[in-house]
Amino acid sequence: MEEQVVEMVGRAFVDHYYNLFDHDRSALVSLYQPASMLTFEGQKIHGVVDISAKLNQLPFDQCRHVISTVDSQPSAFAGGVVVLVSGSLQLHGEDHPLRFSQMFHLIPTGQGSYFVQNDIFRLNYG
Amino acid sequence: MEEQVVEMVGRAFVDHYYNLFDHDRSALVSLYQPASMLTFEGQKIHGVVDISAKLNQLPFDQCRHVISTVDSQPSAFAGGVVVLVSGSLQLHGEDHPLRFSQMFHLIPTGQGSYFVQNDIFRLNYG
């Protein structure tokens, strides 16, 4: 895949992902599959059902992600894209945003879109 | 791959990588291959030769990485492992460490070890 296309795929995915997260979180279920994996602050969660449950049960309802950087590369898996995101997460009613890093490994669905095979999220303290 | 094995691979790689980076940086060349990709603070570098040159020409000689978190998952690529690292980078003569995030996609060499297919590094400001 051309470098520019990979960058576009990564950026478009990231915009879509955090837009859903902040405005329609239950719809994130559409981006995962049974083989998907999420590691959220060290907790490992497998499969679309449990991942969706985790994301919808986080202890905050309203939040806003502000993206600082998005870097994408083609992965070794044909058509896959790895993405590293850095940014901050503003929780409703909290004064200070939380810095975070998140990586995604996106795999083509074969229907012109991508699903999340790997998702690792960490808050950055200190 | 079993979850525990994946965690061990990720942790062992990360320990090895930053130990080389901090004490024998030129030896990092052994961890990359011609197909490897590095995105360093947004700059894209392809292939072991150029990646090694970049790492050895960074504008600091002595540094120390302190690792905060290492999260690993099996990737969709058979035997591959994705790793997200967070930590801080202490440069010689600087008062304050720099926070960073780095992701690796490791691929088995077929000889019992792994090489870095994807490497994305970002300093975390703010």
Short mmCIF file of C-alpha atoms in Angstrom, two decimals:
data_model
loop_
_atom_site.label_atom_id
_atom_site.label_comp_id
_atom_site.label_asym_id
_atom_site.label_seq_id
_atom_site.Cartn_x
_atom_site.Cartn_y
_atom_site.Cartn_z
CA MET A 1 0.00 0.00 0.00
CA GLU A 2 1.24 3.45 -0.79
CA GLU A 3 2.50 5.51 2.11
CA GLN A 4 -0.07 8.27 1.57
CA VAL A 5 -2.93 5.76 1.46
CA VAL A 6 -1.76 4.19 4.70
CA GLU A 7 -1.65 7.61 6.36
CA MET A 8 -5.15 8.37 5.08
CA VAL A 9 -6.51 5.04 6.33
CA GLY A 10 -4.96 5.58 9.77
CA ARG A 11 -6.16 9.16 10.09
CA ALA A 12 -9.68 8.38 8.83
CA PHE A 13 -9.96 5.45 11.21
CA VAL A 14 -8.75 7.49 14.18
CA ASP A 15 -11.15 10.36 13.46
CA HIS A 16 -14.04 7.88 13.13
CA TYR A 17 -13.06 5.90 16.23
CA TYR A 18 -12.85 8.82 18.65
CA ASN A 19 -15.88 10.52 17.15
CA LEU A 20 -17.90 7.38 17.94
CA PHE A 21 -16.23 7.05 21.34
CA ASP A 22 -17.18 10.59 22.33
CA HIS A 23 -20.67 10.77 20.78
CA ASP A 24 -22.07 7.28 20.23
CA ARG A 25 -19.90 4.89 22.20
CA SER A 26 -22.14 1.86 21.78
CA ALA A 27 -21.51 2.05 18.01
CA LEU A 28 -17.82 1.16 18.55
CA VAL A 29 -19.01 -2.45 18.51
CA SER A 30 -19.03 -2.20 14.71
CA LEU A 31 -15.23 -1.80 14.63
CA TYR A 32 -14.35 -5.05 16.44
CA GLN A 33 -14.74 -8.72 15.56
CA PRO A 34 -14.68 -12.01 17.48
CA ALA A 35 -10.88 -12.23 17.03
CA SER A 36 -10.26 -8.70 18.31
CA MET A 37 -8.15 -8.03 21.39
CA LEU A 38 -8.15 -5.03 23.69
CA THR A 39 -5.69 -4.33 26.48
CA PHE A 40 -7.10 -1.44 28.50
CA GLU A 41 -4.81 -0.13 31.24
CA GLY A 42 -3.31 -3.61 31.48
CA GLN A 43 -6.62 -5.51 31.48
CA LYS A 44 -6.91 -7.99 28.63
CA ILE A 45 -10.26 -8.39 26.91
CA HIS A 46 -10.98 -10.75 24.01
CA GLY A 47 -13.66 -10.56 21.36
CA VAL A 48 -16.15 -8.00 20.19
CA VAL A 49 -18.79 -8.79 22.83
CA ASP A 50 -16.57 -8.34 25.87
CA ILE A 51 -14.69 -5.40 24.34
CA SER A 52 -17.93 -3.57 23.61
CA ALA A 53 -19.17 -4.29 27.14
CA LYS A 54 -15.91 -2.94 28.61
CA LEU A 55 -15.98 0.27 26.59
CA ASN A 56 -19.62 0.92 27.46
CA GLN A 57 -19.07 0.28 31.16
CA LEU A 58 -16.13 2.62 31.66
CA PRO A 59 -16.65 4.78 34.75
CA PHE A 60 -17.31 7.96 32.78
CA ASP A 61 -20.14 8.80 30.45
CA GLN A 62 -19.05 11.96 28.76
CA CYS A 63 -15.54 12.49 27.47
CA ARG A 64 -13.66 14.17 24.69
CA HIS A 65 -10.53 12.87 22.99
CA VAL A 66 -8.13 15.46 21.58
CA ILE A 67 -5.62 13.88 19.21
CA SER A 68 -2.02 15.14 19.20
CA THR A 69 -0.33 12.70 16.80
CA VAL A 70 -1.32 9.86 14.48
CA ASP A 71 1.41 7.72 12.89
CA SER A 72 0.54 4.85 10.55
CA GLN A 73 2.52 2.14 8.77
CA PRO A 74 1.57 -0.85 6.63
CA SER A 75 1.79 -4.00 8.73
CA ALA A 76 3.24 -7.35 7.68
CA PHE A 77 -0.29 -8.70 7.41
CA ALA A 78 -1.51 -8.08 3.84
CA GLY A 79 -3.39 -4.80 3.76
CA GLY A 80 -3.11 -4.27 7.49
CA VAL A 81 -2.20 -0.95 9.06
CA VAL A 82 -0.61 -0.26 12.43
CA VAL A 83 -1.43 3.08 14.06
CA LEU A 84 0.03 4.83 17.11
CA VAL A 85 -2.06 7.66 18.55
CA SER A 86 -1.13 10.13 21.27
CA GLY A 87 -3.52 12.63 22.73
CA SER A 88 -5.48 13.70 25.75
CA LEU A 89 -8.77 12.63 27.22
CA GLN A 90 -10.99 15.23 28.87
CA LEU A 91 -13.51 13.73 31.26
CA HIS A 92 -16.70 15.64 32.01
CA GLY A 93 -16.36 17.56 35.26
CA GLU A 94 -12.60 17.04 35.57
CA ASP A 95 -10.25 20.00 35.43
CA HIS A 96 -7.25 18.37 33.86
CA PRO A 97 -7.13 16.25 30.73
CA LEU A 98 -5.41 12.86 30.93
CA ARG A 99 -2.63 12.08 28.45
CA PHE A 100 -2.97 8.76 26.67
CA SER A 101 -1.35 6.55 24.05
CA GLN A 102 -3.21 3.96 22.01
CA MET A 103 -2.14 1.58 19.29
CA PHE A 104 -4.36 -0.15 16.76
CA HIS A 105 -3.69 -2.94 14.31
CA LEU A 106 -6.30 -2.61 11.57
CA ILE A 107 -7.14 -5.48 9.24
CA PRO A 108 -9.19 -5.15 6.03
CA THR A 109 -12.66 -6.69 6.27
CA GLY A 110 -12.64 -7.46 2.54
CA GLN A 111 -15.61 -5.12 2.19
CA GLY A 112 -13.71 -1.90 1.83
CA SER A 113 -13.36 -1.19 5.52
CA TYR A 114 -11.19 -2.26 8.45
CA PHE A 115 -11.68 -3.86 11.82
CA VAL A 116 -9.53 -3.60 14.93
CA GLN A 117 -7.48 -6.75 15.47
CA ASN A 118 -5.28 -5.27 18.22
CA ASP A 119 -6.05 -2.35 20.51
CA ILE A 120 -3.82 -1.31 23.40
CA PHE A 121 -4.72 1.74 25.50
CA ARG A 122 -2.62 3.36 28.23
CA LEU A 123 -2.90 6.55 30.21
CA ASN A 124 0.45 8.35 30.45
CA TYR A 125 1.17 9.51 33.95
CA GLY A 126 4.05 11.52 35.30
CA MET B 1 0.48 -18.30 21.11
CA GLU B 2 -0.37 -18.44 24.77
CA GLU B 3 -1.00 -15.16 26.49
CA GLN B 4 1.83 -15.63 28.98
CA VAL B 5 4.30 -16.46 26.23
CA VAL B 6 3.31 -13.34 24.32
CA GLU B 7 3.84 -11.23 27.43
CA MET B 8 7.24 -12.83 27.98
CA VAL B 9 8.28 -12.24 24.38
CA GLY B 10 7.22 -8.60 24.56
CA ARG B 11 8.91 -7.95 27.88
CA ALA B 12 12.12 -9.75 26.91
CA PHE B 13 12.29 -7.85 23.64
CA VAL B 14 11.69 -4.49 25.33
CA ASP B 15 14.35 -5.13 27.98
CA HIS B 16 16.83 -6.17 25.28
CA TYR B 17 15.97 -3.27 22.98
CA TYR B 18 16.41 -0.48 25.51
CA ASN B 19 19.45 -2.10 27.05
CA LEU B 20 21.11 -2.03 23.62
CA PHE B 21 19.81 1.49 22.96
CA ASP B 22 21.33 2.82 26.19
CA HIS B 23 24.61 0.85 26.22
CA ASP B 24 25.46 -0.34 22.70
CA ARG B 25 23.24 1.55 20.31
CA SER B 26 25.01 0.44 17.14
CA ALA B 27 23.99 -3.16 17.96
CA LEU B 28 20.30 -2.26 17.43
CA VAL B 29 21.01 -2.94 13.76
CA SER B 30 20.63 -6.64 14.56
CA LEU B 31 16.93 -6.17 15.40
CA TYR B 32 15.85 -4.72 12.05
CA GLN B 33 15.65 -6.14 8.52
CA PRO B 34 15.37 -4.69 5.00
CA ALA B 35 11.55 -4.66 5.28
CA SER B 36 11.54 -2.84 8.64
CA MET B 37 9.91 0.55 9.06
CA LEU B 38 10.57 3.21 11.67
CA THR B 39 8.55 6.37 12.21
CA PHE B 40 10.54 8.56 14.58
CA GLU B 41 8.77 11.72 15.72
CA GLY B 42 6.85 11.68 12.44
CA GLN B 43 9.87 11.00 10.22
CA LYS B 44 9.52 7.83 8.14
CA ILE B 45 12.57 5.66 7.64
CA HIS B 46 12.64 2.40 5.67
CA GLY B 47 15.01 -0.53 5.97
CA VAL B 48 17.66 -1.66 8.37
CA VAL B 49 20.46 0.47 6.89
CA ASP B 50 18.66 3.81 7.12
CA ILE B 51 17.03 2.95 10.46
CA SER B 52 20.36 2.06 11.99
CA ALA B 53 21.89 5.26 10.63
CA LYS B 54 19.03 7.31 12.09
CA LEU B 55 19.30 5.75 15.55
CA ASN B 56 23.04 6.22 15.64
CA GLN B 57 22.84 9.84 14.50
CA LEU B 58 20.32 11.04 17.08
CA PRO B 59 21.46 14.30 18.67
CA PHE B 60 22.32 12.69 22.01
CA ASP B 61 24.97 10.14 22.88
CA GLN B 62 24.09 9.06 26.37
CA CYS B 63 20.58 8.32 27.46
CA ARG B 64 18.62 6.07 29.74
CA HIS B 65 15.16 4.64 29.09
CA VAL B 66 12.97 3.92 32.11
CA ILE B 67 10.03 1.71 31.21
CA SER B 68 6.65 2.34 32.84
CA THR B 69 4.38 -0.12 31.01
CA VAL B 70 4.73 -2.92 28.45
CA ASP B 71 1.57 -4.41 26.90
CA SER B 72 1.79 -7.21 24.34
CA GLN B 73 -0.71 -9.07 22.17
CA PRO B 74 -0.41 -11.70 19.45
CA SER B 75 -0.81 -10.03 16.05
CA ALA B 76 -2.81 -11.34 13.12
CA PHE B 77 0.48 -12.28 11.44
CA ALA B 78 1.38 -15.84 12.46
CA GLY B 79 3.65 -15.71 15.45
CA GLY B 80 3.86 -11.94 15.43
CA VAL B 81 3.57 -9.82 18.56
CA VAL B 82 2.49 -6.20 18.91
CA VAL B 83 3.90 -4.26 21.85
CA LEU B 84 3.05 -0.84 23.26
CA VAL B 85 5.63 0.69 25.59
CA SER B 86 5.36 3.81 27.72
CA GLY B 87 8.21 5.27 29.68
CA SER B 88 10.61 8.12 30.05
CA LEU B 89 13.88 9.00 28.40
CA GLN B 90 16.58 10.67 30.45
CA LEU B 91 19.15 12.48 28.33
CA HIS B 92 22.61 13.08 29.74
CA GLY B 93 22.92 16.58 31.17
CA GLU B 94 19.18 17.29 31.04
CA ASP B 95 17.22 17.87 34.24
CA HIS B 96 13.87 16.50 33.21
CA PRO B 97 13.13 13.14 31.61
CA LEU B 98 11.02 13.10 28.45
CA ARG B 99 7.89 10.92 28.40
CA PHE B 100 7.59 8.68 25.36
CA SER B 101 5.41 6.01 23.76
CA GLN B 102 6.67 3.43 21.32
CA MET B 103 5.01 0.57 19.52
CA PHE B 104 6.68 -2.44 17.94
CA HIS B 105 5.36 -5.14 15.65
CA LEU B 106 7.68 -8.12 16.08
CA ILE B 107 7.88 -10.91 13.51
CA PRO B 108 9.57 -14.27 14.09
CA THR B 109 12.81 -14.70 12.15
CA GLY B 110 12.25 -18.47 11.97
CA GLN B 111 15.46 -18.90 13.96
CA GLY B 112 13.97 -18.55 17.40
CA SER B 113 14.14 -14.78 17.58
CA TYR B 114 12.18 -11.78 16.35
CA PHE B 115 12.85 -8.77 14.20
CA VAL B 116 11.12 -5.39 14.23
CA GLN B 117 8.74 -5.02 11.29
CA ASN B 118 7.08 -1.82 12.58
CA ASP B 119 8.48 0.72 15.02
CA ILE B 120 6.74 4.00 15.85
CA PHE B 121 8.26 6.37 18.43
CA ARG B 122 6.72 9.53 19.85
CA LEU B 123 7.63 11.87 22.65
CA ASN B 124 4.58 12.80 24.76
CA TYR B 125 4.42 16.49 25.46
CA GLY B 126 1.95 18.45 27.51
#
